[in-house]
JSON list of C-alpha atoms in Angstrom, two decimals:
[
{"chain": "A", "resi": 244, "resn": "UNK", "atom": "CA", "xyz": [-56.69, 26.13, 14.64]},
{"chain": "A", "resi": 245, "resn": "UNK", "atom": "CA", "xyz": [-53.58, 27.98, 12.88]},
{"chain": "A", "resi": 246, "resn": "UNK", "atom": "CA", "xyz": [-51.85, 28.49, 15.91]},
{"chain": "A", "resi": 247, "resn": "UNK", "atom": "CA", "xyz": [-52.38, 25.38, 17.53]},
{"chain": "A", "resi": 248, "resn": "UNK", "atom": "CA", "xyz": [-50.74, 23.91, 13.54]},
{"chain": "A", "resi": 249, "resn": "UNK", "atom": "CA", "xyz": [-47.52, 26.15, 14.28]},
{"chain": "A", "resi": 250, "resn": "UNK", "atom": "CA", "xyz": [-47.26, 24.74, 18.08]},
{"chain": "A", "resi": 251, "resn": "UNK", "atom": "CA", "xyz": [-47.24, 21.50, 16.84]},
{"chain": "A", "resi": 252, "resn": "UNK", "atom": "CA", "xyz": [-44.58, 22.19, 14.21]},
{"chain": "A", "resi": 253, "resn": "UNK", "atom": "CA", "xyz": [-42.12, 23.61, 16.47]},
{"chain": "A", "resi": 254, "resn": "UNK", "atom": "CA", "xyz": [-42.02, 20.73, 18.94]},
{"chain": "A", "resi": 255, "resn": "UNK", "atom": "CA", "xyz": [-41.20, 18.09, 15.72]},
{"chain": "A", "resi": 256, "resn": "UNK", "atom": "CA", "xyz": [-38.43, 19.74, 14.44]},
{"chain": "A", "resi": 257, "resn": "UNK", "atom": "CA", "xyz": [-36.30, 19.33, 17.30]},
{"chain": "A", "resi": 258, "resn": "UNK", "atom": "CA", "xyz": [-37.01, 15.59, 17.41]},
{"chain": "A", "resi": 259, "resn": "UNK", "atom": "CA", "xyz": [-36.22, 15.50, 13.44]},
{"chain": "A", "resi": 260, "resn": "UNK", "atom": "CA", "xyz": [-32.88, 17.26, 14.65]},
{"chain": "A", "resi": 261, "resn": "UNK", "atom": "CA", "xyz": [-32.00, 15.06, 17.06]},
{"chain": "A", "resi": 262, "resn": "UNK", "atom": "CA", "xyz": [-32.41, 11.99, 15.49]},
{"chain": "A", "resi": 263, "resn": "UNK", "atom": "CA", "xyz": [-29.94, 13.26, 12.12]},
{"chain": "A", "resi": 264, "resn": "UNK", "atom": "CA", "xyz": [-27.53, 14.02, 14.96]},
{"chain": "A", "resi": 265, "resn": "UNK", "atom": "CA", "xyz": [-27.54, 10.87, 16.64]},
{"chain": "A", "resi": 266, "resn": "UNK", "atom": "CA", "xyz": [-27.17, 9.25, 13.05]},
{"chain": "A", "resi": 267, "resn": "UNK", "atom": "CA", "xyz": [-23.75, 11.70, 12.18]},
{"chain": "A", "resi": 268, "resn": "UNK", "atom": "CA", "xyz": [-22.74, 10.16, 15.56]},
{"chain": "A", "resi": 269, "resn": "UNK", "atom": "CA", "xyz": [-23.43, 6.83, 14.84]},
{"chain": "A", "resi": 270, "resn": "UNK", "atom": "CA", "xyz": [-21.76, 7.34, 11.43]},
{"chain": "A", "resi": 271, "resn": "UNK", "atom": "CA", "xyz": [-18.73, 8.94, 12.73]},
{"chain": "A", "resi": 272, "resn": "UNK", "atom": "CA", "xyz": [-17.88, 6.74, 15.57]},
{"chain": "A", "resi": 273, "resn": "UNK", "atom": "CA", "xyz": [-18.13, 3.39, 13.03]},
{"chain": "A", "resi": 274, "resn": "UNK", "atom": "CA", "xyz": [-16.24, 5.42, 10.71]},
{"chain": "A", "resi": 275, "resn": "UNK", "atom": "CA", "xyz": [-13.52, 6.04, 13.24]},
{"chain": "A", "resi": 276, "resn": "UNK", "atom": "CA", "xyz": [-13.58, 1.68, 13.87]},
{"chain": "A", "resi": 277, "resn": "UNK", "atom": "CA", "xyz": [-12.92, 1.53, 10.29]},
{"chain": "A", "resi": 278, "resn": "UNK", "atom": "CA", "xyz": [-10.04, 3.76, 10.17]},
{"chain": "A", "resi": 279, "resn": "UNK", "atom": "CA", "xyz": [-8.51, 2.47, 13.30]},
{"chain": "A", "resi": 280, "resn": "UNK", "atom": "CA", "xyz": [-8.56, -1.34, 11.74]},
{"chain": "A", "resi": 281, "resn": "UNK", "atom": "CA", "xyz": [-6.98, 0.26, 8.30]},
{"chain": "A", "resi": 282, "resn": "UNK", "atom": "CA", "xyz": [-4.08, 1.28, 9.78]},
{"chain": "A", "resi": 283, "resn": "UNK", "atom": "CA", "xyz": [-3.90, -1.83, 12.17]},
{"chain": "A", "resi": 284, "resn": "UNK", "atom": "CA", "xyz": [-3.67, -3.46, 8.72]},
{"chain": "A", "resi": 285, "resn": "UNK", "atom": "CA", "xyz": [-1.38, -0.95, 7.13]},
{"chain": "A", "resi": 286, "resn": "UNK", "atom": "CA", "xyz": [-3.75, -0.43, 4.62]},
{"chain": "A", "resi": 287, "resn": "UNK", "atom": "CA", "xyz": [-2.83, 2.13, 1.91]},
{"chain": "A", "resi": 288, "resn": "UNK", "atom": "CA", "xyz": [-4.72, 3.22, -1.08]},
{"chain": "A", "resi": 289, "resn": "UNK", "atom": "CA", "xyz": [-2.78, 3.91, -4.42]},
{"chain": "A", "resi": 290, "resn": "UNK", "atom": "CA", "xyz": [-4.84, 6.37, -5.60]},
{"chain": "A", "resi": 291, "resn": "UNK", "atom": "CA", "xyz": [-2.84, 6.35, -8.94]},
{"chain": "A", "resi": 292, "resn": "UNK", "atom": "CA", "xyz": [-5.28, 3.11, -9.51]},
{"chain": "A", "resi": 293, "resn": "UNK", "atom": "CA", "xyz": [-8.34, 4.58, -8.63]},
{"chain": "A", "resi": 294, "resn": "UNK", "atom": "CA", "xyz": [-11.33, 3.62, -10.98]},
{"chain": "A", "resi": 295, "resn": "UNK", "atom": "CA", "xyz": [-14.83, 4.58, -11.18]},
{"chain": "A", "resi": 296, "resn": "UNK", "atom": "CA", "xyz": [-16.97, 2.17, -9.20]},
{"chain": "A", "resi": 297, "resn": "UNK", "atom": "CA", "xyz": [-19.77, 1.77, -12.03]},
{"chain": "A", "resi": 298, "resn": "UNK", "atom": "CA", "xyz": [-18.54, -1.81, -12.50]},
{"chain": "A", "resi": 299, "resn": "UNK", "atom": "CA", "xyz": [-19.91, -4.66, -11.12]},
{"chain": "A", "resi": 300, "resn": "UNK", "atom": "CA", "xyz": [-16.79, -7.01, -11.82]},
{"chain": "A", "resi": 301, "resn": "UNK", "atom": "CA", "xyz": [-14.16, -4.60, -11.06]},
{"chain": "A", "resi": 302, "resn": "UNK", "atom": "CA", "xyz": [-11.33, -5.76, -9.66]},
{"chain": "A", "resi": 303, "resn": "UNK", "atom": "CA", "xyz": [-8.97, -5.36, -6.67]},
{"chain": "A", "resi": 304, "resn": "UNK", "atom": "CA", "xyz": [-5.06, -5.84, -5.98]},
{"chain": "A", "resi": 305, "resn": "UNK", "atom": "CA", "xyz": [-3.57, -6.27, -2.55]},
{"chain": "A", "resi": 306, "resn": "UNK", "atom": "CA", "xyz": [0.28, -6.07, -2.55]},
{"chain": "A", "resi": 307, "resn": "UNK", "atom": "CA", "xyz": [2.09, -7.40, -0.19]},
{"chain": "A", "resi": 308, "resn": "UNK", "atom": "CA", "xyz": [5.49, -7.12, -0.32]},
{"chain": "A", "resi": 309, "resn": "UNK", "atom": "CA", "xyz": [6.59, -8.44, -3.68]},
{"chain": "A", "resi": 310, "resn": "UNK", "atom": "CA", "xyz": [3.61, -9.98, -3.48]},
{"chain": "A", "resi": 311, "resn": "UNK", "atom": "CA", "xyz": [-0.14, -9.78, -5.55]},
{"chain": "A", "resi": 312, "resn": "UNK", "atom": "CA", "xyz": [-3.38, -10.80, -4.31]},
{"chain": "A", "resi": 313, "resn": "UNK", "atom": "CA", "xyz": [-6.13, -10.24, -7.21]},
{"chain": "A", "resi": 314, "resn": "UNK", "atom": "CA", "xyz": [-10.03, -10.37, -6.75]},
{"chain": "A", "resi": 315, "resn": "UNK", "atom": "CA", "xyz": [-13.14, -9.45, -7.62]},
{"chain": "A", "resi": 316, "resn": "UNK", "atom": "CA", "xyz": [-14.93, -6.41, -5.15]},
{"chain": "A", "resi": 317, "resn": "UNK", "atom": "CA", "xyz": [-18.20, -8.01, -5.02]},
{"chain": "A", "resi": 318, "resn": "UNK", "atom": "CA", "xyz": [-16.50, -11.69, -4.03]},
{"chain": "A", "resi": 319, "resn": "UNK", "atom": "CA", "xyz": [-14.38, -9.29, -1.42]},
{"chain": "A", "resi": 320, "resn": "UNK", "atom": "CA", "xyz": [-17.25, -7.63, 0.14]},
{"chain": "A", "resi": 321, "resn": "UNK", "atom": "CA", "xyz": [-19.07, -10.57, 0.33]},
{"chain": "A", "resi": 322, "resn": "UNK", "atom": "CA", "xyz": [-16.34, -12.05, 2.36]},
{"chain": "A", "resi": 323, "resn": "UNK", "atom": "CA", "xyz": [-15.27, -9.22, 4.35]},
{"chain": "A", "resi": 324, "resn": "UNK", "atom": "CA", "xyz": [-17.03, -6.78, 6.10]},
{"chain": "A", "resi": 325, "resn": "UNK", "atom": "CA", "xyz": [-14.30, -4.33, 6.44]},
{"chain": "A", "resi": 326, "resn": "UNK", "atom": "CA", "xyz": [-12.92, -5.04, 2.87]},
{"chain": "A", "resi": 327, "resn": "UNK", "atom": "CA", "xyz": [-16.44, -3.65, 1.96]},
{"chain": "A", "resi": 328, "resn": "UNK", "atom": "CA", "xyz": [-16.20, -0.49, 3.99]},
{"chain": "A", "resi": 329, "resn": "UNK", "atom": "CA", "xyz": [-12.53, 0.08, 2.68]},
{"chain": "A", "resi": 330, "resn": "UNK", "atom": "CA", "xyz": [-13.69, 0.38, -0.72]},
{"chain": "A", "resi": 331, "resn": "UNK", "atom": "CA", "xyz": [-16.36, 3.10, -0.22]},
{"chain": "A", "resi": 332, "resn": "UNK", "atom": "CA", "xyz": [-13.92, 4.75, 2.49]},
{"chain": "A", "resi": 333, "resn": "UNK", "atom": "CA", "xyz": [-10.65, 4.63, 0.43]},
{"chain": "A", "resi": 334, "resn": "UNK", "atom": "CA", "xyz": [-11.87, 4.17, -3.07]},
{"chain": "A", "resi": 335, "resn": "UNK", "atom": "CA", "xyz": [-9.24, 2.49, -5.32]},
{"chain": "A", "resi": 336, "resn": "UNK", "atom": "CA", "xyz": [-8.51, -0.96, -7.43]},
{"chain": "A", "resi": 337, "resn": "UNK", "atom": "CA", "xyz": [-5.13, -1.16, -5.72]},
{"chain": "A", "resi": 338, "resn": "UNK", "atom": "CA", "xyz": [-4.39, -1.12, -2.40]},
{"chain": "A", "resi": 339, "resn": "UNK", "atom": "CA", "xyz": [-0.83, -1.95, -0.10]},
{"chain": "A", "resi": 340, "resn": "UNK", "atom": "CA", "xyz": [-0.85, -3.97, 2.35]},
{"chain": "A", "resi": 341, "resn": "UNK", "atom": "CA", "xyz": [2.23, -2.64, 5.23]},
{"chain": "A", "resi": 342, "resn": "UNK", "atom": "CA", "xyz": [1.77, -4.71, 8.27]},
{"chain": "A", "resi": 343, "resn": "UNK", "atom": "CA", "xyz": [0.94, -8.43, 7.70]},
{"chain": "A", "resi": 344, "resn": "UNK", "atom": "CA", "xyz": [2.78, -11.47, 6.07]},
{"chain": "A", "resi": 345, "resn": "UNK", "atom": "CA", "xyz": [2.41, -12.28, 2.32]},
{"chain": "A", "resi": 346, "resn": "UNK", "atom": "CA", "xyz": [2.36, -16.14, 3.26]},
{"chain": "A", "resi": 347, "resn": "UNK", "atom": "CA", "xyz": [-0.61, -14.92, 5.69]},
{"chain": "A", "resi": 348, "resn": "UNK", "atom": "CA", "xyz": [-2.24, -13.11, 3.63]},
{"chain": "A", "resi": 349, "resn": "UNK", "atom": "CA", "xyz": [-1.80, -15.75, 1.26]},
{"chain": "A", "resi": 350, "resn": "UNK", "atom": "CA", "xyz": [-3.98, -18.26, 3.55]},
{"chain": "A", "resi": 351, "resn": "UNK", "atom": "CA", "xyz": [-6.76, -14.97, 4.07]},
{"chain": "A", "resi": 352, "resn": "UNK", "atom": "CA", "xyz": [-6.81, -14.19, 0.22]},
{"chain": "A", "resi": 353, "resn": "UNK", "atom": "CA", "xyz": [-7.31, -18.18, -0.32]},
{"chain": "A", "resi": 354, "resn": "UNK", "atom": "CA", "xyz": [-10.09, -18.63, 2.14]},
{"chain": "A", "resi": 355, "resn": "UNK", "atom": "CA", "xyz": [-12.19, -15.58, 0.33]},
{"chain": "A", "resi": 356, "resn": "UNK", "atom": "CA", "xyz": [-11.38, -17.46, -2.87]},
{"chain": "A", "resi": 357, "resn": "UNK", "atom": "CA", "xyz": [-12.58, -20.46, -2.10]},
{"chain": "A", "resi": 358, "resn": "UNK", "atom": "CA", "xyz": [-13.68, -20.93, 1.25]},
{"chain": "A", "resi": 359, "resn": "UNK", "atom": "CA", "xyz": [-11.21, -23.32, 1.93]},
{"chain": "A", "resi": 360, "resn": "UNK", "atom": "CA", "xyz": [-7.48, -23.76, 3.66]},
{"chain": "A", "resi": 361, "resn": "UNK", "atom": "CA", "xyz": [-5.13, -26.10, 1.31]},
{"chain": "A", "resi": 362, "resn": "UNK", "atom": "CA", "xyz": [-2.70, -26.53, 4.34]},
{"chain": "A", "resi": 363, "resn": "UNK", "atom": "CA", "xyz": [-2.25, -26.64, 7.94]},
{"chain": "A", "resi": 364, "resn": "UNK", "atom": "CA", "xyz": [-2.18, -23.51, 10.04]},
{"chain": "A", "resi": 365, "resn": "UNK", "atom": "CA", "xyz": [0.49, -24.64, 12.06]},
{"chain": "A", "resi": 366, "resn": "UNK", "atom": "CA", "xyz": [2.42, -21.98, 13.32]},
{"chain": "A", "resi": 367, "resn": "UNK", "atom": "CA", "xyz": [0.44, -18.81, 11.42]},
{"chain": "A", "resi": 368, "resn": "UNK", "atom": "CA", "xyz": [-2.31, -19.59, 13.24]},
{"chain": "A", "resi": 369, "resn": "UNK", "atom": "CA", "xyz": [-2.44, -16.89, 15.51]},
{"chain": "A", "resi": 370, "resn": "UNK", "atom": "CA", "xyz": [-1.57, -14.39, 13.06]},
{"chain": "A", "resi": 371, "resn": "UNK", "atom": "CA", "xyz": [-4.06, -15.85, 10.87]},
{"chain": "A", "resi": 372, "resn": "UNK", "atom": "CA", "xyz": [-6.90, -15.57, 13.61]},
{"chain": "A", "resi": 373, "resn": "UNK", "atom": "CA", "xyz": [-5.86, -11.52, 14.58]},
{"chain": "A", "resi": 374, "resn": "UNK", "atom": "CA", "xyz": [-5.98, -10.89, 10.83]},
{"chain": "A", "resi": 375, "resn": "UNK", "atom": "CA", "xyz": [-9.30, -12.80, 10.28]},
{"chain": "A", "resi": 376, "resn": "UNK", "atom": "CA", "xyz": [-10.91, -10.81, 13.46]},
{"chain": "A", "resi": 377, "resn": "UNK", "atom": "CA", "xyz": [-9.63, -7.43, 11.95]},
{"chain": "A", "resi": 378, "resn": "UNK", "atom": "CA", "xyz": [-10.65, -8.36, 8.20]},
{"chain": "A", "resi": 379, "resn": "UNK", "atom": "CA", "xyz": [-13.59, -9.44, 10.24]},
{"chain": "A", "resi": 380, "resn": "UNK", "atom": "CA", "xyz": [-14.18, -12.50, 8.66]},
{"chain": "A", "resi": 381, "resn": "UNK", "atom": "CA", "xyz": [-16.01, -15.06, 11.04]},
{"chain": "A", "resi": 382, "resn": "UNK", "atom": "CA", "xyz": [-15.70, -18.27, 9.65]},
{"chain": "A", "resi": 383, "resn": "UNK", "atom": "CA", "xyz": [-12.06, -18.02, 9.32]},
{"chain": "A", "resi": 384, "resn": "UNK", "atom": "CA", "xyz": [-11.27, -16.72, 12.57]},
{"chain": "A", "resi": 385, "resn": "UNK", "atom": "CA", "xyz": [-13.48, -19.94, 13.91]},
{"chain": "A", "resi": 386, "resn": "UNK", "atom": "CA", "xyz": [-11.37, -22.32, 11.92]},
{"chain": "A", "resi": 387, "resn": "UNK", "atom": "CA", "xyz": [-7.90, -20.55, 13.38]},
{"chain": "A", "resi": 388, "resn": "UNK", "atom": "CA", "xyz": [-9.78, -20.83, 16.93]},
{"chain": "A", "resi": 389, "resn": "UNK", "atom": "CA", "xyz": [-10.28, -24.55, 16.65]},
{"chain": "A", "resi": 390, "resn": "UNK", "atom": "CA", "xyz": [-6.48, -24.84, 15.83]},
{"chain": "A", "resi": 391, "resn": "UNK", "atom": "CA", "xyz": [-5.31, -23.23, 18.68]},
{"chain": "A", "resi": 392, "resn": "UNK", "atom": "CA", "xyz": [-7.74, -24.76, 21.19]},
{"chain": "A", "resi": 393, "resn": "UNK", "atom": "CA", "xyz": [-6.41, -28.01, 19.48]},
{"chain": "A", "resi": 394, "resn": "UNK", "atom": "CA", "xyz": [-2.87, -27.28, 19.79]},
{"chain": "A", "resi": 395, "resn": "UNK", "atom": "CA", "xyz": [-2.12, -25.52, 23.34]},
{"chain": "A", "resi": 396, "resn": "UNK", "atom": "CA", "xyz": [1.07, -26.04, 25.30]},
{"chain": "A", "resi": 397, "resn": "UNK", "atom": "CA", "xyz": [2.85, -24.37, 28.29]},
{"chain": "A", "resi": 398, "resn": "UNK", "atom": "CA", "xyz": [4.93, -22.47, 25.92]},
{"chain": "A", "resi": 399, "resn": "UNK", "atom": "CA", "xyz": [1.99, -20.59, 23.71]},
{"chain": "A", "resi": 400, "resn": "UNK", "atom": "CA", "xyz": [-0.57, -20.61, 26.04]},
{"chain": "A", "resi": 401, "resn": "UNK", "atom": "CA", "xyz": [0.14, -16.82, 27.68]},
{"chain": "A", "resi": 402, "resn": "UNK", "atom": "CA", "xyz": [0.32, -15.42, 24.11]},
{"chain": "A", "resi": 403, "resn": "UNK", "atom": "CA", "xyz": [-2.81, -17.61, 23.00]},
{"chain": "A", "resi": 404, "resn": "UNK", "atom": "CA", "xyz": [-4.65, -16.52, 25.66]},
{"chain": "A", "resi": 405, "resn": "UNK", "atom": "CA", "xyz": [-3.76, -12.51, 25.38]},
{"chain": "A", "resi": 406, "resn": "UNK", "atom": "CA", "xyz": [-5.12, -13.18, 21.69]},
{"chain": "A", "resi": 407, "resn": "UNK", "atom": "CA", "xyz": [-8.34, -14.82, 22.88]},
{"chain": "A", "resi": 408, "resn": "UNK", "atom": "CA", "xyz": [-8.79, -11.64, 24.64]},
{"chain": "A", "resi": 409, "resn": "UNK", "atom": "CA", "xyz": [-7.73, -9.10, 22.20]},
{"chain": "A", "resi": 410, "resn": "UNK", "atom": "CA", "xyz": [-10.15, -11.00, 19.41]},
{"chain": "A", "resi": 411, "resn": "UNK", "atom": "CA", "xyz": [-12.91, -11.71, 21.81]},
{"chain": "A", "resi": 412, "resn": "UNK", "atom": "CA", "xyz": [-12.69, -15.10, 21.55]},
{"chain": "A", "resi": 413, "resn": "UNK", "atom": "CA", "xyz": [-14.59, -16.62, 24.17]},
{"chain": "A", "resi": 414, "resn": "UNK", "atom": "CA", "xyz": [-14.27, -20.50, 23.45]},
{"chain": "A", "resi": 415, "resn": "UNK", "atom": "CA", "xyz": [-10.82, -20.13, 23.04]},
{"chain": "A", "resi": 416, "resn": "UNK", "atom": "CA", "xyz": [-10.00, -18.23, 26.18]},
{"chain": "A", "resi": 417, "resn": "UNK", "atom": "CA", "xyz": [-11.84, -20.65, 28.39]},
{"chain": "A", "resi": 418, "resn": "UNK", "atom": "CA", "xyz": [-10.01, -23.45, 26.63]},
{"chain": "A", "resi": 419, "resn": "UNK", "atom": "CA", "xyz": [-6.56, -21.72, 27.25]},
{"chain": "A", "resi": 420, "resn": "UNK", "atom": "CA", "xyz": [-7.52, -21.08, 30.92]},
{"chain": "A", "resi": 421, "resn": "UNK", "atom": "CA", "xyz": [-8.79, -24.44, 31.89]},
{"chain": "A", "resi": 422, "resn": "UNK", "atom": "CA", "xyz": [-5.81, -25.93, 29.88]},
{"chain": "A", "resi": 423, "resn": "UNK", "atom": "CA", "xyz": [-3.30, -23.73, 32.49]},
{"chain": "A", "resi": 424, "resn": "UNK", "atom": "CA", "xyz": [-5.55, -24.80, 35.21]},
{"chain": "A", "resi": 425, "resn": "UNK", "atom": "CA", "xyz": [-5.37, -28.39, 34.41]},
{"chain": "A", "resi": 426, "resn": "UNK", "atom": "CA", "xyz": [-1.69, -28.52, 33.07]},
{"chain": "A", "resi": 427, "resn": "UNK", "atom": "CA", "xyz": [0.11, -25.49, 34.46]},
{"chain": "A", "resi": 428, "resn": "UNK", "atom": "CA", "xyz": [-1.54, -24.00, 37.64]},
{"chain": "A", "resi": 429, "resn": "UNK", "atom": "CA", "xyz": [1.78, -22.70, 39.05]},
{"chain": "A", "resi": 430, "resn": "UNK", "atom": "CA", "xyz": [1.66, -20.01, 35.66]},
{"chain": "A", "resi": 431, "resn": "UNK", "atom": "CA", "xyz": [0.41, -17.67, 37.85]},
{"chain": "A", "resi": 432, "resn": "UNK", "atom": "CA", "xyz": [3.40, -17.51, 39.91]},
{"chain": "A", "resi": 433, "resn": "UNK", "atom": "CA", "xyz": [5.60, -16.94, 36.61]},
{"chain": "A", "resi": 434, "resn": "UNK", "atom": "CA", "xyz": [6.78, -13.65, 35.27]},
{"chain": "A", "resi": 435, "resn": "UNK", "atom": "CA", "xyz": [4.31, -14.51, 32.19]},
{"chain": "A", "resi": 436, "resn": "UNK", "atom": "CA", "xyz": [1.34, -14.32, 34.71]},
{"chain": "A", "resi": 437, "resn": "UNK", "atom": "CA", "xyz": [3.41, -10.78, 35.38]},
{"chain": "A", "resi": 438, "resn": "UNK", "atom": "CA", "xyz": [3.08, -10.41, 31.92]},
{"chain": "A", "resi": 439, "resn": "UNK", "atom": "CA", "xyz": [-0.70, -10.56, 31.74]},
{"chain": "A", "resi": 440, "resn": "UNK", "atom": "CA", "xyz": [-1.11, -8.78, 34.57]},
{"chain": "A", "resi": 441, "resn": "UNK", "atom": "CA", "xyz": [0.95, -5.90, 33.03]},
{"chain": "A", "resi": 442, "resn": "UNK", "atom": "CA", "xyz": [-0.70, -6.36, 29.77]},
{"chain": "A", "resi": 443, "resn": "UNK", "atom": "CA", "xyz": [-4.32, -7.30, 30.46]},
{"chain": "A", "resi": 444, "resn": "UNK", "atom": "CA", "xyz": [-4.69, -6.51, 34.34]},
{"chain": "A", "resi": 445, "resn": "UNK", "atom": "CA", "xyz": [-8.51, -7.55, 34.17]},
{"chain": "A", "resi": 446, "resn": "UNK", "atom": "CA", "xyz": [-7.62, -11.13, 32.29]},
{"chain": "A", "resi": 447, "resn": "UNK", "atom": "CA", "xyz": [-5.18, -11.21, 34.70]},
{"chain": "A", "resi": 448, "resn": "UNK", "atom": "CA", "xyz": [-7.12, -11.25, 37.70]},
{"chain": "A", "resi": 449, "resn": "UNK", "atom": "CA", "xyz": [-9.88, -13.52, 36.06]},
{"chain": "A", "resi": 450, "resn": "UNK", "atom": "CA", "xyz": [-7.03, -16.28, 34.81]},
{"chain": "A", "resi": 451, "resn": "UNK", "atom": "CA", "xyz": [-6.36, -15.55, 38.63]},
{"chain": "A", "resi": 452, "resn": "UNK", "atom": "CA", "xyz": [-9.68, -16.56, 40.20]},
{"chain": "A", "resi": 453, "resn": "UNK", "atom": "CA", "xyz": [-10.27, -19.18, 37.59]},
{"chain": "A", "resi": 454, "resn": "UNK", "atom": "CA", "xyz": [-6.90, -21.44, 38.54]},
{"chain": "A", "resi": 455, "resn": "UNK", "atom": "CA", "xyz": [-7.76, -20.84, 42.04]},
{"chain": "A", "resi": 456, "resn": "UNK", "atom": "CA", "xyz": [-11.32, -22.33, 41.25]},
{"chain": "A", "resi": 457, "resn": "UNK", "atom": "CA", "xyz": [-9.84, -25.64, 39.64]},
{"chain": "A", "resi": 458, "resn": "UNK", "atom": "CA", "xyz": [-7.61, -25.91, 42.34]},
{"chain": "A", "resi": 459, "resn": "UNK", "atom": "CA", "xyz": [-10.27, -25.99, 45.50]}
]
């Protein structure tokens, strides 16, 4: 009875193994999505700032430019899945933000206030929808995704449809490529069709087959 106790044993602890090295994985590849959006972001810690996290109402600065953008962590987290993984990554009450717009921002930081826009996205919508995807906020990146739909034309509808792709926006790719196929078919005989092709050689090919689809 002993021995068949120790057999037993010995084929479990390999599975226990296993499993807390699948986990690591797991950990370390999300951990590596993290870090990758950070820098897309320019995110930078001031570590000069950094507080202990024992407080439920602590709050956080983002500086952009000359710029301040103050808020509580838990209404941040709340909003934004990778604000929430920033703070236990890159632990700080003051962070600088290197790579996007203050007058963006201004419209993100807004939206996580209040869940509102006070203005029209007009012409930051795009930048407003790649910022939302990589803050990962969903309801703002639907709102920015309705505007562009909304307000397509032959001269922003290659760049709006590279985004669609590049956010995984599905409703607003199929709205840019039936919107070429209805109002600009001969786009794929452009250099901007080049463009995509360069760029995106698979969204290329499926704007490709798409147009050709409308067109029969």
């Amino acid at each position: 009875m002993d021995s068949t106790k120790k057999v037993s044993e010995k084929v479990e602890i390999p599975i226990i193994i296993e499993k807390t090295e699948q986990q690591r994985t797991m950990s370390q590849i999300l951990q590596l999505v993290n870090m990758d959006s950070f820098t897309d972001l320019g995110i930078l810690a001031d570590t000069s700032f950094q507080k202990d996290d024992s407080s439920a109402n602590e709050e956080v600065t983002f500086v952009v430019q000359e710029s301040e953008f103050t808020l509580s962590k838990d209404v941040l987290k709340a909003k934004s899945a990778l604000f929430a993984e920033l703070f236990i990554q890159k632990p700080s009450s003051r962070y600088i933000l290197t790579k996007v717009k203050p007058k963006v921002f201004s419209t993100v930081f807004e939206f996580i206030k209040t869940s509102k826009i006070s203005s029209e996205l007009s012409e930051d919508a795009a930048e407003i929808l790649e910022t939302a995807h990589k803050l990962e906020i969903s309801s703002l990146k639907d709102i920015s995704e309705d505007y562009l739909a909304n307000n397509l034309s032959n001269d922003n509808a290659t760049s709006v449809l590279l985004l669609a792709d590049q956010t995984n926006c599905r409703q607003l790719k199929l709205a840019v490529m039936q919107f070429i196929a209805k109002h600009c078919p001969n786009l794929v005989d452009s250099n901007e069709f080049q463009r995509i092709v360069q760029h995106r050689p698979k969204l290329g090919l499926e704007l490709f087959k798409f147009v050709q689809n409308c067109l029969q």
